[in-house]
PDB file of C-alpha atoms in Angstrom:
ATOM      1  CA  GLN A   1     -18.087   3.704   5.089  1.00  0.00           C
ATOM      2  CA  VAL A   2     -14.635   4.295   3.325  1.00  0.00           C
ATOM      3  CA  GLN A   3     -13.875   3.688  -0.315  1.00  0.00           C
ATOM      4  CA  LEU A   4     -10.296   3.207  -1.404  1.00  0.00           C
ATOM      5  CA  VAL A   5      -9.153   3.319  -5.078  1.00  0.00           C
ATOM      6  CA  GLU A   6      -5.752   2.326  -5.916  1.00  0.00           C
ATOM      7  CA  SER A   7      -3.977   3.173  -9.233  1.00  0.00           C
ATOM      8  CA  GLY A   8      -0.291   3.071 -10.432  1.00  0.00           C
ATOM      9  CA  GLY A   9       0.339  -0.779 -10.919  1.00  0.00           C
ATOM     10  CA  ASP A  10       2.107  -1.946 -13.943  1.00  0.00           C
ATOM     11  CA  LEU A  11       4.708  -4.028 -15.594  1.00  0.00           C
ATOM     12  CA  VAL A  12       8.360  -2.906 -14.948  1.00  0.00           C
ATOM     13  CA  GLN A  13      11.895  -4.296 -15.487  1.00  0.00           C
ATOM     14  CA  ALA A  14      13.940  -5.325 -12.455  1.00  0.00           C
ATOM     15  CA  GLY A  15      15.566  -2.334 -11.007  1.00  0.00           C
ATOM     16  CA  GLY A  16      12.583  -0.060 -12.144  1.00  0.00           C
ATOM     17  CA  SER A  17      10.587   2.152 -10.069  1.00  0.00           C
ATOM     18  CA  LEU A  18       6.816   2.565  -9.641  1.00  0.00           C
ATOM     19  CA  ARG A  19       4.553   4.746  -7.567  1.00  0.00           C
ATOM     20  CA  LEU A  20       1.332   3.478  -6.355  1.00  0.00           C
ATOM     21  CA  SER A  21      -1.566   5.768  -5.155  1.00  0.00           C
ATOM     22  CA  CYS A  22      -4.490   5.290  -3.065  1.00  0.00           C
ATOM     23  CA  ALA A  23      -7.488   7.794  -2.789  1.00  0.00           C
ATOM     24  CA  ALA A  24      -9.674   7.529  -0.003  1.00  0.00           C
ATOM     25  CA  SER A  25     -13.348   9.000   0.227  1.00  0.00           C
ATOM     26  CA  GLY A  26     -16.385   8.614   2.435  1.00  0.00           C
ATOM     27  CA  SER A  27     -16.017   8.795   6.401  1.00  0.00           C
ATOM     28  CA  ILE A  28     -12.480   9.718   6.327  1.00  0.00           C
ATOM     29  CA  SER A  29     -12.569  10.838   9.944  1.00  0.00           C
ATOM     30  CA  SER A  30     -13.281   7.456  10.985  1.00  0.00           C
ATOM     31  CA  ILE A  31      -9.874   6.290   9.965  1.00  0.00           C
ATOM     32  CA  ASN A  32      -6.357   6.964  11.222  1.00  0.00           C
ATOM     33  CA  LEU A  33      -3.892   4.216   9.910  1.00  0.00           C
ATOM     34  CA  MET A  34      -3.597   3.709   6.055  1.00  0.00           C
ATOM     35  CA  GLY A  35      -1.050   1.281   4.330  1.00  0.00           C
ATOM     36  CA  TRP A  36      -0.432  -1.308   1.721  1.00  0.00           C
ATOM     37  CA  TYR A  37      -0.474  -5.029   1.606  1.00  0.00           C
ATOM     38  CA  ARG A  38       0.664  -7.307  -1.059  1.00  0.00           C
ATOM     39  CA  GLN A  39      -0.225 -10.762  -2.163  1.00  0.00           C
ATOM     40  CA  ALA A  40       1.929 -12.937  -4.291  1.00  0.00           C
ATOM     41  CA  PRO A  41       0.394 -16.123  -6.039  1.00  0.00           C
ATOM     42  CA  GLY A  42       0.397 -18.825  -3.635  1.00  0.00           C
ATOM     43  CA  LYS A  43       1.235 -16.864  -0.669  1.00  0.00           C
ATOM     44  CA  GLN A  44      -0.431 -15.012   2.181  1.00  0.00           C
ATOM     45  CA  ARG A  45      -1.300 -11.385   1.932  1.00  0.00           C
ATOM     46  CA  GLU A  46       1.562  -9.331   3.672  1.00  0.00           C
ATOM     47  CA  LEU A  47       1.813  -5.985   5.191  1.00  0.00           C
ATOM     48  CA  VAL A  48       4.210  -3.850   3.214  1.00  0.00           C
ATOM     49  CA  ALA A  49       4.011  -0.457   4.922  1.00  0.00           C
ATOM     50  CA  SER A  50       1.841   1.671   6.970  1.00  0.00           C
ATOM     51  CA  ILE A  51       1.316   5.419   8.133  1.00  0.00           C
ATOM     52  CA  THR A  52      -0.580   7.234  10.553  1.00  0.00           C
ATOM     53  CA  SER A  53      -2.431  10.343   9.788  1.00  0.00           C
ATOM     54  CA  GLY A  54       0.509  12.101  11.817  1.00  0.00           C
ATOM     55  CA  GLY A  55       3.172  10.735   9.306  1.00  0.00           C
ATOM     56  CA  SER A  56       4.600   7.980  11.605  1.00  0.00           C
ATOM     57  CA  ALA A  57       5.491   5.113   9.153  1.00  0.00           C
ATOM     58  CA  ASN A  58       6.583   1.470   9.457  1.00  0.00           C
ATOM     59  CA  THR A  59       7.983  -0.445   6.631  1.00  0.00           C
ATOM     60  CA  ALA A  60       8.472  -4.233   6.150  1.00  0.00           C
ATOM     61  CA  ASP A  61      12.147  -5.564   6.330  1.00  0.00           C
ATOM     62  CA  SER A  62      11.715  -6.859   3.022  1.00  0.00           C
ATOM     63  CA  VAL A  63      11.050  -3.725   1.330  1.00  0.00           C
ATOM     64  CA  LYS A  64      12.888  -1.318   3.837  1.00  0.00           C
ATOM     65  CA  GLY A  65      15.374   0.998   1.939  1.00  0.00           C
ATOM     66  CA  ARG A  66      13.591   0.333  -1.445  1.00  0.00           C
ATOM     67  CA  PHE A  67       9.954   1.403  -0.403  1.00  0.00           C
ATOM     68  CA  THR A  68       8.513   4.531   0.914  1.00  0.00           C
ATOM     69  CA  ILE A  69       5.093   5.291   2.064  1.00  0.00           C
ATOM     70  CA  SER A  70       3.876   8.839   2.260  1.00  0.00           C
ATOM     71  CA  ARG A  71       0.471  10.503   2.775  1.00  0.00           C
ATOM     72  CA  ASP A  72      -1.190  13.661   1.692  1.00  0.00           C
ATOM     73  CA  ASN A  73      -3.920  14.299   4.347  1.00  0.00           C
ATOM     74  CA  ALA A  74      -5.327  17.302   2.462  1.00  0.00           C
ATOM     75  CA  LYS A  75      -6.141  14.979  -0.476  1.00  0.00           C
ATOM     76  CA  ASN A  76      -6.726  11.824   1.714  1.00  0.00           C
ATOM     77  CA  THR A  77      -4.371  10.006  -0.374  1.00  0.00           C
ATOM     78  CA  VAL A  78      -1.556   7.608   0.504  1.00  0.00           C
ATOM     79  CA  PHE A  79       1.333   6.673  -1.742  1.00  0.00           C
ATOM     80  CA  LEU A  80       3.972   3.835  -1.892  1.00  0.00           C
ATOM     81  CA  GLN A  81       7.059   4.819  -3.847  1.00  0.00           C
ATOM     82  CA  MET A  82       8.897   1.531  -5.020  1.00  0.00           C
ATOM     83  CA  ASN A  83      12.432   1.693  -6.133  1.00  0.00           C
ATOM     84  CA  ASN A  84      15.014  -0.839  -7.159  1.00  0.00           C
ATOM     85  CA  LEU A  85      11.971  -3.368  -7.857  1.00  0.00           C
ATOM     86  CA  LYS A  86      12.970  -7.090  -7.722  1.00  0.00           C
ATOM     87  CA  PRO A  87      10.875  -9.882  -9.538  1.00  0.00           C
ATOM     88  CA  GLU A  88       9.807 -11.064  -5.842  1.00  0.00           C
ATOM     89  CA  ASP A  89       8.014  -7.875  -5.693  1.00  0.00           C
ATOM     90  CA  THR A  90       5.573  -8.986  -8.158  1.00  0.00           C
ATOM     91  CA  ALA A  91       2.118  -9.217  -6.375  1.00  0.00           C
ATOM     92  CA  VAL A  92      -1.235  -7.625  -6.160  1.00  0.00           C
ATOM     93  CA  TYR A  93      -0.904  -4.468  -3.918  1.00  0.00           C
ATOM     94  CA  TYR A  94      -3.970  -3.619  -1.833  1.00  0.00           C
ATOM     95  CA  CYS A  95      -4.503  -0.436  -0.089  1.00  0.00           C
ATOM     96  CA  ALA A  96      -5.997  -0.568   3.469  1.00  0.00           C
ATOM     97  CA  ALA A  97      -7.325   1.622   6.041  1.00  0.00           C
ATOM     98  CA  TRP A  98      -7.968   0.957   9.768  1.00  0.00           C
ATOM     99  CA  ARG A  99     -10.712   2.421  11.800  1.00  0.00           C
ATOM    100  CA  ARG A 100      -9.552   4.173  14.834  1.00  0.00           C
ATOM    101  CA  LEU A 101      -8.234   1.646  17.566  1.00  0.00           C
ATOM    102  CA  ALA A 102      -8.758  -1.122  15.378  1.00  0.00           C
ATOM    103  CA  VAL A 103      -6.157  -4.009  15.158  1.00  0.00           C
ATOM    104  CA  SER A 104      -6.823  -5.144  11.605  1.00  0.00           C
ATOM    105  CA  PRO A 105      -7.865  -3.213   8.398  1.00  0.00           C
ATOM    106  CA  GLY A 106     -11.665  -2.538   8.245  1.00  0.00           C
ATOM    107  CA  TYR A 107     -11.256  -1.118   4.425  1.00  0.00           C
ATOM    108  CA  TRP A 108      -9.685  -2.563   1.509  1.00  0.00           C
ATOM    109  CA  GLY A 109      -9.104  -1.408  -2.153  1.00  0.00           C
ATOM    110  CA  GLN A 110      -9.654  -3.461  -5.086  1.00  0.00           C
ATOM    111  CA  GLY A 111      -5.966  -4.043  -5.684  1.00  0.00           C
ATOM    112  CA  THR A 112      -3.440  -3.065  -8.380  1.00  0.00           C
ATOM    113  CA  GLN A 113      -1.065  -5.473 -10.096  1.00  0.00           C
ATOM    114  CA  VAL A 114       2.566  -5.002 -10.037  1.00  0.00           C
ATOM    115  CA  THR A 115       4.627  -7.256 -12.209  1.00  0.00           C
ATOM    116  CA  VAL A 116       8.474  -7.028 -12.109  1.00  0.00           C
ATOM    117  CA  SER A 117      10.256  -9.013 -14.985  1.00  0.00           C
ATOM    118  CA  SER A 118      13.848 -10.162 -14.663  1.00  0.00           C
TER     119      SER A 118
END
């Protein structure tokens, strides 16, 4: 089992920045890919960014150039730096981890609320 604990969500004004953190514990060796999803009210959960243990990252087009995912393997922590936030970024952000060779996440954090005011 892997446990994921997120932190860093907050209320910010448009144009502001936030940094989300996700600390993983447990059977860390069973996972490779980690990432962030978000879900806004009335919308489906969407993948925002993901990163392998080797540092290869992918970012959704909707946040490219504004959000950056990074990872500290020594601390089993993944980060999401969010700059130039927009009201449409308002959502609950979930940390996710994939078991090796899995096509969908097998582990989820509890979620952290990000609210961007206009």
